[in-house]
Coordinates of C-alpha atoms in Angstrom, one line a residue:
Chain M
M210 CA 21.9 18.7 4.7
N211 CA 19.9 15.5 5.4
I212 CA 20.9 12.3 3.5
I213 CA 18.1 9.7 3.5
F214 CA 18.8 6.1 2.6
Y215 CA 15.6 4.2 1.9
C216 CA 14.7 0.6 1.4
H217 CA 11.7 -1.6 2.1
T218 CA 12.0 -1.4 5.9
G219 CA 14.7 1.1 6.7
V220 CA 16.6 -1.4 8.9
H221 CA 18.2 -3.7 6.4
N222 CA 19.8 -2.7 3.0
S223 CA 19.6 1.1 3.7
L224 CA 21.0 0.7 7.2
V225 CA 24.0 -1.3 5.9
A226 CA 24.5 1.2 3.1
A227 CA 24.4 4.1 5.6
A228 CA 26.8 2.3 8.0
A229 CA 29.2 1.6 5.1
Y230 CA 29.0 5.3 4.1
L231 CA 29.8 6.3 7.6
G232 CA 32.7 3.9 7.8
R233 CA 31.2 1.6 10.3
L234 CA 31.5 -1.4 8.0
P235 CA 34.6 -2.4 6.1
I236 CA 34.9 -1.4 2.4
D237 CA 37.8 -3.8 1.5
R238 CA 36.0 -7.0 2.4
T239 CA 32.5 -8.5 3.0
P240 CA 31.6 -8.1 6.7
S241 CA 30.7 -11.1 8.8
K242 CA 27.1 -11.9 9.8
K243 CA 27.9 -10.7 13.3
E244 CA 29.2 -7.4 12.1
I245 CA 26.0 -6.7 10.2
A246 CA 23.6 -8.1 12.9
T247 CA 25.2 -5.9 15.6
L248 CA 24.4 -2.7 13.8
P249 CA 22.0 -0.5 15.9
Y250 CA 18.4 -0.9 14.7
F251 CA 19.3 -3.9 12.4
N252 CA 16.3 -6.1 11.8
S253 CA 14.3 -4.7 14.7
I254 CA 11.1 -3.5 13.1
R255 CA 7.4 -4.5 13.0
Y256 CA 5.2 -3.8 10.0
K257 CA 3.3 -0.9 11.7
Q258 CA 6.6 0.9 12.4
I259 CA 7.7 1.0 8.8
G260 CA 8.0 4.5 7.5
T261 CA 9.6 5.9 10.7
P262 CA 13.0 7.4 9.9
Y263 CA 16.0 6.4 12.0
F264 CA 18.9 8.8 12.7
I265 CA 22.1 6.9 12.1
G266 CA 24.8 9.6 12.6
K267 CA 26.6 12.5 11.0
D268 CA 29.2 12.2 8.3
I269 CA 32.5 14.1 8.1
Y270 CA 30.9 17.0 6.3
G271 CA 28.3 17.4 9.1
N272 CA 25.4 15.9 7.0
K273 CA 22.8 14.1 9.0
I274 CA 22.3 10.5 7.9
Y275 CA 18.8 8.8 8.2
T276 CA 17.3 5.6 7.0
L277 CA 13.7 5.2 6.0
G278 CA 11.5 2.3 5.1
L279 CA 8.9 2.6 2.3
G280 CA 7.1 -0.7 2.7
F281 CA 6.8 -3.4 0.1
D282 CA 4.7 -1.3 -2.4
H283 CA 7.9 0.8 -2.8
D284 CA 7.1 2.2 -6.3
L285 CA 4.0 3.9 -4.9
M286 CA 5.7 5.1 -1.8
E287 CA 8.7 6.5 -3.7
K288 CA 6.3 8.6 -5.8
G289 CA 4.6 9.7 -2.6
L290 CA 7.9 10.6 -0.9
L291 CA 9.2 12.6 -3.9
S292 CA 5.8 14.3 -4.3
F293 CA 5.8 15.3 -0.7
I294 CA 9.3 16.6 -0.7
S295 CA 8.7 18.7 -3.8
K296 CA 5.4 20.1 -2.5
M297 CA 7.1 21.1 0.8
N298 CA 10.0 22.6 -1.1
L299 CA 12.6 20.5 0.8
M300 CA 14.5 19.3 -2.3
D301 CA 17.4 21.7 -1.7
N302 CA 17.9 20.4 1.8
C303 CA 18.1 16.7 1.2
K304 CA 19.5 13.8 -0.8
L305 CA 17.6 10.6 -1.3
I306 CA 19.5 7.4 -1.9
N307 CA 17.5 4.5 -3.3
T308 CA 18.9 1.2 -2.0
I309 CA 15.9 -0.9 -3.1
L310 CA 17.1 -1.5 -6.6
K311 CA 19.5 -4.2 -5.6
V312 CA 17.9 -5.8 -2.6
H313 CA 18.7 -9.5 -2.8
P314 CA 15.6 -11.7 -3.1
W315 CA 16.5 -13.4 0.2
T316 CA 16.9 -10.1 2.0
R317 CA 13.4 -9.1 0.7
R318 CA 11.8 -12.3 1.7
G319 CA 13.5 -12.3 5.1
S320 CA 12.5 -8.7 5.8
I321 CA 8.8 -9.4 4.9
I322 CA 8.7 -12.4 7.3
S323 CA 10.6 -10.5 10.0
S324 CA 8.4 -7.4 9.9
L325 CA 5.1 -9.3 9.6
T326 CA 5.8 -12.0 12.2
G327 CA 8.4 -10.5 14.5
L328 CA 10.7 -13.5 14.1
H329 CA 13.8 -11.4 14.1
K330 CA 16.3 -14.0 15.2
L331 CA 15.1 -16.6 12.8
T332 CA 15.1 -14.3 9.7
E333 CA 18.5 -12.8 10.6
T334 CA 20.4 -15.5 8.7
L335 CA 18.3 -15.1 5.5
I336 CA 18.7 -11.3 5.6
T337 CA 22.4 -11.2 6.3
Y338 CA 23.0 -13.8 3.6
G339 CA 21.3 -11.6 1.0
I340 CA 23.2 -8.5 2.2
R341 CA 26.5 -10.2 2.1
K342 CA 25.8 -11.5 -1.4
N343 CA 25.1 -7.9 -2.6
Y344 CA 27.7 -6.1 -0.5
N345 CA 29.6 -5.1 -3.6
Y346 CA 26.7 -3.0 -4.8
I347 CA 26.2 -1.4 -1.4
I348 CA 29.9 -0.4 -1.2
S349 CA 29.9 1.1 -4.6
M350 CA 26.8 3.0 -3.8
A351 CA 28.4 4.4 -0.6
Q352 CA 31.6 5.3 -2.4
N353 CA 29.6 6.9 -5.2
L354 CA 27.7 9.0 -2.7
N355 CA 30.9 10.0 -0.9
E356 CA 32.2 11.4 -4.2
I357 CA 29.0 13.3 -4.9
I358 CA 28.9 14.7 -1.4
S359 CA 32.5 15.9 -1.6
L360 CA 31.8 17.4 -5.0
S361 CA 28.7 19.2 -3.7
N362 CA 30.7 20.6 -0.9
E363 CA 32.9 22.2 -3.5
G364 CA 29.9 24.0 -4.9
D365 CA 28.1 21.6 -7.3
K366 CA 24.7 21.3 -5.7
A367 CA 22.8 18.8 -7.8
N368 CA 19.9 17.7 -5.7
K369 CA 18.3 14.7 -7.3
V370 CA 17.6 11.1 -6.3
I371 CA 20.9 9.4 -6.9
P372 CA 20.5 6.5 -9.3
F373 CA 22.1 3.2 -8.5
P374 CA 25.6 3.3 -10.0
L375 CA 25.4 0.1 -12.1
D376 CA 28.2 1.2 -14.5
R377 CA 30.5 1.6 -11.5
V378 CA 29.6 -1.8 -10.2
K379 CA 30.6 -3.4 -13.5
R380 CA 33.9 -1.5 -13.4
I381 CA 34.6 -2.9 -10.0
R382 CA 33.8 -6.4 -11.0
K383 CA 36.1 -6.2 -14.0
V384 CA 39.0 -5.2 -11.7
Chain W
M381 CA -1.2 23.9 6.9
K382 CA -1.6 21.1 4.4
I383 CA -4.6 18.8 4.7
I384 CA -4.2 15.6 2.8
Y385 CA -7.3 13.4 2.1
H386 CA -6.1 9.9 1.2
C387 CA -7.9 6.7 0.0
Y388 CA -7.1 3.7 -2.1
G389 CA -7.0 5.2 -5.5
G390 CA -7.4 8.9 -5.0
S391 CA -10.3 9.0 -7.5
H392 CA -13.6 9.0 -5.7
S393 CA -13.9 9.3 -1.9
S394 CA -10.9 11.5 -1.3
V395 CA -11.8 13.8 -4.2
T396 CA -15.4 14.1 -2.9
A397 CA -14.2 14.8 0.6
A398 CA -11.7 17.5 -0.6
A399 CA -14.5 19.0 -2.8
I400 CA -16.8 19.2 0.2
H401 CA -14.0 20.8 2.2
L402 CA -13.4 23.4 -0.4
G403 CA -17.1 24.2 -0.9
L404 CA -17.1 22.8 -4.5
L405 CA -20.1 20.7 -3.5
P406 CA -23.1 21.7 -1.5
E407 CA -23.1 20.3 2.1
K408 CA -26.9 20.2 2.6
Q409 CA -28.0 18.1 -0.3
V410 CA -26.7 15.1 -2.1
P411 CA -25.1 16.2 -5.4
S412 CA -26.2 15.0 -8.8
P413 CA -24.0 12.5 -10.8
E414 CA -23.2 15.4 -13.2
E415 CA -22.0 17.6 -10.3
L416 CA -19.7 14.8 -9.2
H417 CA -18.4 14.0 -12.7
K418 CA -17.4 17.7 -13.1
L419 CA -15.0 17.6 -10.1
P420 CA -11.3 17.6 -10.9
Y421 CA -9.7 14.1 -10.7
Y422 CA -13.1 12.4 -10.1
D423 CA -13.0 8.9 -11.6
A424 CA -9.9 10.0 -13.5
Q425 CA -6.8 8.7 -11.8
V426 CA -5.3 5.4 -12.8
N427 CA -2.7 3.0 -11.4
K428 CA 0.3 5.1 -12.4
D429 CA -1.1 8.2 -10.7
H430 CA -1.2 6.5 -7.3
G431 CA 1.2 8.1 -4.9
Q432 CA 1.1 11.5 -6.5
L433 CA -0.1 14.4 -4.3
R434 CA -2.7 16.3 -6.2
F435 CA -3.5 19.9 -5.2
M436 CA -7.3 20.5 -5.0
G437 CA -7.4 24.1 -3.7
I438 CA -7.1 26.5 -0.7
D439 CA -9.9 26.6 1.9
Q440 CA -11.3 29.7 3.6
Y441 CA -8.7 29.4 6.4
K442 CA -5.8 29.4 3.9
N443 CA -5.1 25.7 4.3
Q444 CA -3.9 23.9 1.2
V445 CA -6.0 20.8 0.4
Y446 CA -4.5 17.8 -1.3
I447 CA -5.6 14.3 -2.3
I448 CA -3.5 11.2 -2.7
G449 CA -4.2 7.6 -3.7
R450 CA -2.0 5.3 -1.5
R451 CA -3.4 1.8 -2.1
N452 CA -2.9 -0.2 1.1
S453 CA 0.0 1.8 2.4
G454 CA -1.9 4.4 4.4
K455 CA -0.2 3.8 7.7
I456 CA 3.3 3.7 6.2
M457 CA 2.6 7.0 4.3
E458 CA 1.5 8.7 7.5
N459 CA 4.6 7.5 9.2
V460 CA 6.8 8.7 6.3
Y461 CA 5.2 12.1 6.1
H462 CA 5.3 12.7 9.9
G463 CA 8.9 11.4 10.0
L464 CA 9.9 13.8 7.2
L465 CA 8.4 16.7 9.2
K466 CA 10.6 15.7 12.2
I467 CA 13.7 15.3 10.0
F468 CA 13.3 18.8 8.6
R469 CA 12.2 20.2 12.0
L470 CA 8.9 21.5 10.7
P471 CA 5.9 21.8 13.1
E472 CA 4.1 18.5 13.5
D473 CA 0.7 20.0 12.6
E474 CA 2.0 21.4 9.3
V475 CA 0.5 18.4 7.7
Y476 CA -2.9 16.8 8.6
M477 CA -3.7 13.5 7.0
V478 CA -7.2 12.2 6.8
S479 CA -8.0 8.6 5.7
V480 CA -11.4 8.5 3.9
M481 CA -11.4 4.7 3.6
P482 CA -13.8 4.1 6.6
Y483 CA -16.5 5.9 4.6
V484 CA -16.1 3.9 1.4
N485 CA -19.0 1.5 0.7
W486 CA -19.1 -1.7 -1.4
R487 CA -20.6 0.2 -4.4
M488 CA -17.6 2.5 -4.5
V489 CA -15.1 -0.4 -4.2
V490 CA -16.7 -2.5 -6.9
G491 CA -17.5 0.4 -9.2
G492 CA -14.1 1.9 -8.7
Y493 CA -12.4 -1.4 -9.5
I494 CA -14.5 -1.9 -12.7
S495 CA -14.0 1.7 -13.9
R496 CA -10.4 2.4 -12.9
R497 CA -8.7 -1.0 -12.9
L498 CA -10.6 -2.9 -15.6
G499 CA -11.3 0.2 -17.7
F500 CA -15.0 -0.5 -18.2
I501 CA -16.1 3.1 -17.5
R502 CA -19.7 2.8 -18.7
I503 CA -20.4 0.0 -16.2
G504 CA -18.2 1.2 -13.3
R505 CA -18.8 4.9 -13.3
P506 CA -22.6 4.8 -12.6
L507 CA -22.0 2.3 -9.8
V508 CA -19.2 4.3 -8.1
T509 CA -21.2 7.6 -8.5
E510 CA -24.2 6.0 -6.8
G511 CA -21.9 4.7 -4.0
T512 CA -20.5 8.2 -3.6
R513 CA -24.0 9.7 -3.3
V514 CA -24.9 7.1 -0.6
A515 CA -21.7 7.9 1.3
F516 CA -22.0 11.7 0.8
L517 CA -23.6 12.7 4.0
N518 CA -21.2 10.7 6.1
L519 CA -18.3 12.4 4.2
V520 CA -19.9 15.8 5.0
S521 CA -19.9 15.0 8.7
M522 CA -16.3 13.8 8.5
V523 CA -15.2 16.9 6.7
Q524 CA -16.9 19.1 9.3
K525 CA -15.1 17.3 12.1
V526 CA -11.8 17.8 10.2
K527 CA -12.5 21.5 9.8
L528 CA -13.2 21.9 13.5
L529 CA -10.1 20.1 14.4
V530 CA -7.9 22.1 12.1
A531 CA -9.4 25.3 13.3
S532 CA -8.8 24.4 16.9
K533 CA -5.2 23.5 16.1
K534 CA -4.7 26.9 14.4
I535 CA -6.1 28.6 17.5
K536 CA -3.7 26.7 19.7
R537 CA -0.8 27.7 17.5

């Protein structure tokens, strides 16, 4: 199965979520700026390249993990993505993970400036600041996905866009 | 193969191009406003319909013809669709995307905005219909090129 994490650019929030899911980022603490910035493909995209999927790796179940950018008109592009997948009958073969819902405002601003101007080094601080602020959400999403995937490997094949697990985040915060 | 005609709103130029492709409109003469208004989805899609692939029909070579309104994200949409084909290991020429925006004139832009965005259909629709009629022959030549290209790709396959 193909698991596609998507955000505005495919190299920021979705990349960090994919890396956390694959165990390349810690789940018990917030990673440092350097840990995030040294991820392959991180913050290395120009506006014209947005929409190109990146292969990140394979998980323990053999699923292929990709990240995808949908641009800054993401409501429209999300509809286009779902529409295309259903018309091509690809729903059974993929899971889509929306990481846009909790993109920190600074991450969004940084990614817009970075993709439009190419000032990757300058915007890195802004973007990593936002990601580190919202890392709790990203981790809970990765853990939630892990549970769903392990369940689906046991036979429950619910192929839908996985909603952001807000209730789970609240539980984590209470603890 | 799936042929996708895309423009800003998916209401006028892409619908007309798809209709020409499918033979719903005559190629040799400019259609009357009534003929255009009878087309499915013509001057009908609104903001919330943008991004939805709409099936228009199957052409004589068994290609499926779709339209989509993609606002200003045409390049991103092309990247995403071609990227998905690579992910799922489908042949690259399974989907052929055609931007109709280069053939859109100012009457279509202004009329489309007034009719679809502002909702003043009585003012916007005649203007956008007139614009479509002006652009019609250019759209016909574009569709003919697309048909030739698609046919040559099928022969290569």
